[in-house]
């Protein structure tokens, strides 16, 4: 009888262990804000205020200037961005929902799409528009500090400013001093500061 109880107990343990290994794991999405600071993307519900608007993006990266129009819809369920050229034709779509980020485009070659990391766009968006309390906790977890003052945000690594964000009613400017890029979003940000 004792052998049967042990066999039953052992069988139950094996079933429990095997059933645990079959549970799908959800990958944690993150970006490196510095070479050693891993910033885990916050869920969509961390947005400070929902938005559904047209925006004009001008960016400077590696000495090149880029200009795009976009439609941004962001709320507690998802962040969705559709990018357009000057003629209004779609050149790409970026989405962050259910813990996944995706980018698609019929304009850019697949080699460019494979090398593009859309998580960095989502991270910059979160740095600009997410609740500063949640953002501050997340940045502290990766060894960085968030300072906020008069519609401005600064992210520091020790005493060094790595990202500066300035908001007005019509613009949001982000400068990444560490990665050496900057962009300006133009839109109706009244009430989203």
mmCIF file of C-alpha atoms in Angstrom:
data_model
loop_
_atom_site.group_PDB
_atom_site.id
_atom_site.type_symbol
_atom_site.label_atom_id
_atom_site.label_comp_id
_atom_site.label_asym_id
_atom_site.label_seq_id
_atom_site.Cartn_x
_atom_site.Cartn_y
_atom_site.Cartn_z
ATOM 1 C CA UNK A 1 0.000 0.000 0.000
ATOM 2 C CA UNK A 2 2.835 2.339 0.852
ATOM 3 C CA UNK A 3 4.444 1.703 -2.557
ATOM 4 C CA UNK A 4 1.178 2.562 -4.315
ATOM 5 C CA UNK A 5 0.890 5.835 -2.376
ATOM 6 C CA UNK A 6 4.473 6.754 -3.282
ATOM 7 C CA UNK A 7 3.896 5.861 -6.922
ATOM 8 C CA UNK A 8 0.708 7.960 -6.950
ATOM 9 C CA UNK A 9 2.510 10.900 -5.280
ATOM 10 C CA UNK A 10 5.431 10.626 -7.710
ATOM 11 C CA UNK A 11 3.025 10.511 -10.685
ATOM 12 C CA UNK A 12 1.176 13.611 -9.483
ATOM 13 C CA UNK A 13 4.499 15.469 -9.021
ATOM 14 C CA UNK A 14 5.661 14.548 -12.531
ATOM 15 C CA UNK A 15 2.357 15.676 -14.051
ATOM 16 C CA UNK A 16 2.538 18.992 -12.160
ATOM 17 C CA UNK A 17 6.120 19.632 -13.251
ATOM 18 C CA UNK A 18 5.434 18.761 -16.875
ATOM 19 C CA UNK A 19 2.288 20.869 -16.988
ATOM 20 C CA UNK A 20 4.223 23.874 -15.687
ATOM 21 C CA UNK A 21 6.789 23.604 -18.452
ATOM 22 C CA UNK A 22 4.095 23.689 -21.119
ATOM 23 C CA UNK A 23 2.823 27.138 -20.068
ATOM 24 C CA UNK A 24 3.763 29.714 -22.688
ATOM 25 C CA UNK A 25 6.081 32.468 -21.484
ATOM 26 C CA UNK A 26 5.472 36.014 -22.493
ATOM 27 C CA UNK A 27 8.647 37.793 -23.549
ATOM 28 C CA UNK A 28 9.403 41.011 -21.727
ATOM 29 C CA UNK A 29 9.992 43.875 -24.136
ATOM 30 C CA UNK A 30 12.814 46.253 -23.308
ATOM 31 C CA UNK A 31 15.322 48.678 -24.772
ATOM 32 C CA UNK A 32 18.692 49.905 -23.588
ATOM 33 C CA UNK A 33 18.494 53.593 -22.699
ATOM 34 C CA UNK A 34 22.207 53.428 -21.877
ATOM 35 C CA UNK A 35 24.618 50.600 -22.579
ATOM 36 C CA UNK A 36 23.707 49.034 -19.225
ATOM 37 C CA UNK A 37 20.215 50.404 -18.399
ATOM 38 C CA UNK A 38 17.492 48.021 -19.546
ATOM 39 C CA UNK A 39 14.159 49.901 -19.690
ATOM 40 C CA UNK A 40 11.196 47.529 -19.694
ATOM 41 C CA UNK A 41 8.330 48.864 -21.792
ATOM 42 C CA UNK A 42 5.316 49.841 -19.717
ATOM 43 C CA UNK A 43 1.852 48.495 -20.578
ATOM 44 C CA UNK A 44 -0.454 50.736 -22.653
ATOM 45 C CA UNK A 45 -2.576 51.626 -19.617
ATOM 46 C CA UNK A 46 0.362 53.689 -18.282
ATOM 47 C CA UNK A 47 -0.384 56.521 -20.715
ATOM 48 C CA UNK A 48 -1.004 59.827 -18.969
ATOM 49 C CA UNK A 49 -3.823 60.876 -21.321
ATOM 50 C CA UNK A 50 -5.316 59.138 -24.363
ATOM 51 C CA UNK A 51 -4.744 60.694 -27.779
ATOM 52 C CA UNK A 52 -6.143 60.285 -31.282
ATOM 53 C CA UNK A 53 -4.511 62.881 -33.535
ATOM 54 C CA UNK A 54 -2.448 63.841 -36.539
ATOM 55 C CA UNK A 55 1.182 64.689 -35.854
ATOM 56 C CA UNK A 56 4.042 65.994 -37.951
ATOM 57 C CA UNK A 57 7.437 64.487 -37.108
ATOM 58 C CA UNK A 58 10.783 66.047 -37.927
ATOM 59 C CA UNK A 59 13.827 64.074 -36.837
ATOM 60 C CA UNK A 60 17.578 64.435 -36.961
ATOM 61 C CA UNK A 61 19.728 61.313 -36.823
ATOM 62 C CA UNK A 62 23.377 60.892 -37.854
ATOM 63 C CA UNK A 63 23.411 64.215 -39.673
ATOM 64 C CA UNK A 64 20.299 63.410 -41.725
ATOM 65 C CA UNK A 65 16.913 65.110 -41.432
ATOM 66 C CA UNK A 66 13.674 63.162 -41.789
ATOM 67 C CA UNK A 67 10.092 64.392 -42.079
ATOM 68 C CA UNK A 68 6.936 62.319 -41.672
ATOM 69 C CA UNK A 69 3.259 62.782 -41.086
ATOM 70 C CA UNK A 70 1.576 60.367 -38.736
ATOM 71 C CA UNK A 71 -1.704 59.515 -37.123
ATOM 72 C CA UNK A 72 -1.263 58.443 -33.510
ATOM 73 C CA UNK A 73 -3.943 56.676 -31.521
ATOM 74 C CA UNK A 74 -2.876 55.787 -27.997
ATOM 75 C CA UNK A 75 -4.998 54.744 -25.049
ATOM 76 C CA UNK A 76 -5.061 52.184 -22.239
ATOM 77 C CA UNK A 77 -5.405 49.352 -24.791
ATOM 78 C CA UNK A 78 -2.735 50.083 -27.398
ATOM 79 C CA UNK A 79 -0.402 52.489 -29.122
ATOM 80 C CA UNK A 80 -0.921 52.637 -32.883
ATOM 81 C CA UNK A 81 0.937 54.838 -35.345
ATOM 82 C CA UNK A 82 0.389 55.136 -39.070
ATOM 83 C CA UNK A 83 3.094 57.011 -41.014
ATOM 84 C CA UNK A 84 2.391 58.933 -44.246
ATOM 85 C CA UNK A 85 4.457 60.709 -46.863
ATOM 86 C CA UNK A 86 3.699 64.271 -48.030
ATOM 87 C CA UNK A 87 1.125 62.975 -50.518
ATOM 88 C CA UNK A 88 -0.819 61.099 -47.847
ATOM 89 C CA UNK A 89 0.248 57.601 -48.890
ATOM 90 C CA UNK A 90 0.893 55.175 -46.039
ATOM 91 C CA UNK A 91 4.559 54.246 -45.635
ATOM 92 C CA UNK A 92 4.316 52.146 -42.472
ATOM 93 C CA UNK A 93 2.378 51.128 -39.392
ATOM 94 C CA UNK A 94 3.609 50.543 -35.853
ATOM 95 C CA UNK A 95 1.547 48.883 -33.127
ATOM 96 C CA UNK A 96 2.049 48.057 -29.444
ATOM 97 C CA UNK A 97 -0.664 45.922 -27.881
ATOM 98 C CA UNK A 98 -0.966 42.773 -25.775
ATOM 99 C CA UNK A 99 2.730 42.853 -24.922
ATOM 100 C CA UNK A 100 3.937 42.811 -28.532
ATOM 101 C CA UNK A 101 5.359 45.455 -30.855
ATOM 102 C CA UNK A 102 5.050 45.178 -34.616
ATOM 103 C CA UNK A 103 6.074 47.316 -37.556
ATOM 104 C CA UNK A 104 5.065 46.783 -41.162
ATOM 105 C CA UNK A 105 5.707 48.676 -44.363
ATOM 106 C CA UNK A 106 5.255 48.109 -48.071
ATOM 107 C CA UNK A 107 7.779 50.876 -48.843
ATOM 108 C CA UNK A 108 10.869 49.825 -46.890
ATOM 109 C CA UNK A 109 12.812 46.710 -47.945
ATOM 110 C CA UNK A 110 12.500 43.700 -45.622
ATOM 111 C CA UNK A 111 16.204 44.043 -44.719
ATOM 112 C CA UNK A 112 15.516 47.523 -43.305
ATOM 113 C CA UNK A 113 12.416 46.312 -41.449
ATOM 114 C CA UNK A 114 14.361 43.428 -39.897
ATOM 115 C CA UNK A 115 17.069 45.792 -38.614
ATOM 116 C CA UNK A 116 14.550 48.377 -37.346
ATOM 117 C CA UNK A 117 13.774 48.093 -33.618
ATOM 118 C CA UNK A 118 10.246 49.501 -33.152
ATOM 119 C CA UNK A 119 10.574 49.031 -29.378
ATOM 120 C CA UNK A 120 12.772 52.141 -29.327
ATOM 121 C CA UNK A 121 10.003 54.252 -30.895
ATOM 122 C CA UNK A 122 7.551 52.957 -28.271
ATOM 123 C CA UNK A 123 10.077 53.657 -25.498
ATOM 124 C CA UNK A 124 10.554 57.266 -26.653
ATOM 125 C CA UNK A 125 6.778 57.682 -26.866
ATOM 126 C CA UNK A 126 6.447 56.394 -23.305
ATOM 127 C CA UNK A 127 9.179 58.737 -22.075
ATOM 128 C CA UNK A 128 7.184 61.646 -23.515
ATOM 129 C CA UNK A 129 3.598 60.724 -22.723
ATOM 130 C CA UNK A 130 3.399 58.213 -19.888
ATOM 131 C CA UNK A 131 2.429 58.899 -16.306
ATOM 132 C CA UNK A 132 5.521 60.397 -14.642
ATOM 133 C CA UNK A 133 5.050 58.392 -11.430
ATOM 134 C CA UNK A 134 4.994 55.042 -13.266
ATOM 135 C CA UNK A 135 7.762 56.185 -15.579
ATOM 136 C CA UNK A 136 9.905 57.313 -12.641
ATOM 137 C CA UNK A 137 9.558 53.926 -10.932
ATOM 138 C CA UNK A 138 10.457 52.063 -14.114
ATOM 139 C CA UNK A 139 13.469 54.292 -14.770
ATOM 140 C CA UNK A 140 14.623 53.924 -11.166
ATOM 141 C CA UNK A 141 14.464 50.120 -11.609
ATOM 142 C CA UNK A 142 17.016 50.404 -14.432
ATOM 143 C CA UNK A 143 19.289 52.810 -12.557
ATOM 144 C CA UNK A 144 18.106 56.089 -14.071
ATOM 145 C CA UNK A 145 16.328 59.132 -12.638
ATOM 146 C CA UNK A 146 13.368 61.076 -14.030
ATOM 147 C CA UNK A 147 13.151 64.787 -13.261
ATOM 148 C CA UNK A 148 9.989 66.703 -14.152
ATOM 149 C CA UNK A 149 9.480 70.461 -14.103
ATOM 150 C CA UNK A 150 7.062 72.778 -15.938
ATOM 151 C CA UNK A 151 6.070 70.391 -18.756
ATOM 152 C CA UNK A 152 9.662 69.236 -19.171
ATOM 153 C CA UNK A 153 11.275 65.909 -18.403
ATOM 154 C CA UNK A 154 14.912 64.966 -18.025
ATOM 155 C CA UNK A 155 16.307 61.471 -17.699
ATOM 156 C CA UNK A 156 19.614 61.247 -15.905
ATOM 157 C CA UNK A 157 22.277 58.592 -15.569
ATOM 158 C CA UNK A 158 23.929 59.773 -12.371
ATOM 159 C CA UNK A 159 24.524 63.494 -12.962
ATOM 160 C CA UNK A 160 24.576 63.148 -16.745
ATOM 161 C CA UNK A 161 21.445 64.148 -18.693
ATOM 162 C CA UNK A 162 20.849 61.523 -21.372
ATOM 163 C CA UNK A 163 17.350 62.538 -22.572
ATOM 164 C CA UNK A 164 15.554 65.898 -22.468
ATOM 165 C CA UNK A 165 11.876 66.365 -23.329
ATOM 166 C CA UNK A 166 10.163 69.754 -23.631
ATOM 167 C CA UNK A 167 6.422 70.069 -24.191
ATOM 168 C CA UNK A 168 4.262 72.982 -25.287
ATOM 169 C CA UNK A 169 0.662 73.079 -26.495
ATOM 170 C CA UNK A 170 1.841 72.510 -30.089
ATOM 171 C CA UNK A 171 5.157 70.649 -29.855
ATOM 172 C CA UNK A 172 6.994 67.897 -28.060
ATOM 173 C CA UNK A 173 10.772 67.960 -28.468
ATOM 174 C CA UNK A 174 12.929 64.995 -27.494
ATOM 175 C CA UNK A 175 16.726 65.155 -27.525
ATOM 176 C CA UNK A 176 18.676 61.995 -26.801
ATOM 177 C CA UNK A 177 22.139 63.276 -25.922
ATOM 178 C CA UNK A 178 23.602 59.806 -25.451
ATOM 179 C CA UNK A 179 22.436 58.317 -28.775
ATOM 180 C CA UNK A 180 22.778 61.659 -30.579
ATOM 181 C CA UNK A 181 19.358 62.058 -32.149
ATOM 182 C CA UNK A 182 16.475 64.470 -31.765
ATOM 183 C CA UNK A 183 12.959 64.858 -33.000
ATOM 184 C CA UNK A 184 10.059 67.242 -32.758
ATOM 185 C CA UNK A 185 6.401 66.269 -32.848
ATOM 186 C CA UNK A 186 3.963 68.950 -33.918
ATOM 187 C CA UNK A 187 0.274 68.580 -33.109
ATOM 188 C CA UNK A 188 -2.474 69.715 -30.812
ATOM 189 C CA UNK A 189 -1.021 68.686 -27.441
ATOM 190 C CA UNK A 190 -3.238 71.049 -25.496
ATOM 191 C CA UNK A 191 -4.191 69.141 -22.370
ATOM 192 C CA UNK A 192 -1.644 66.362 -23.030
ATOM 193 C CA UNK A 193 1.200 67.967 -21.169
#
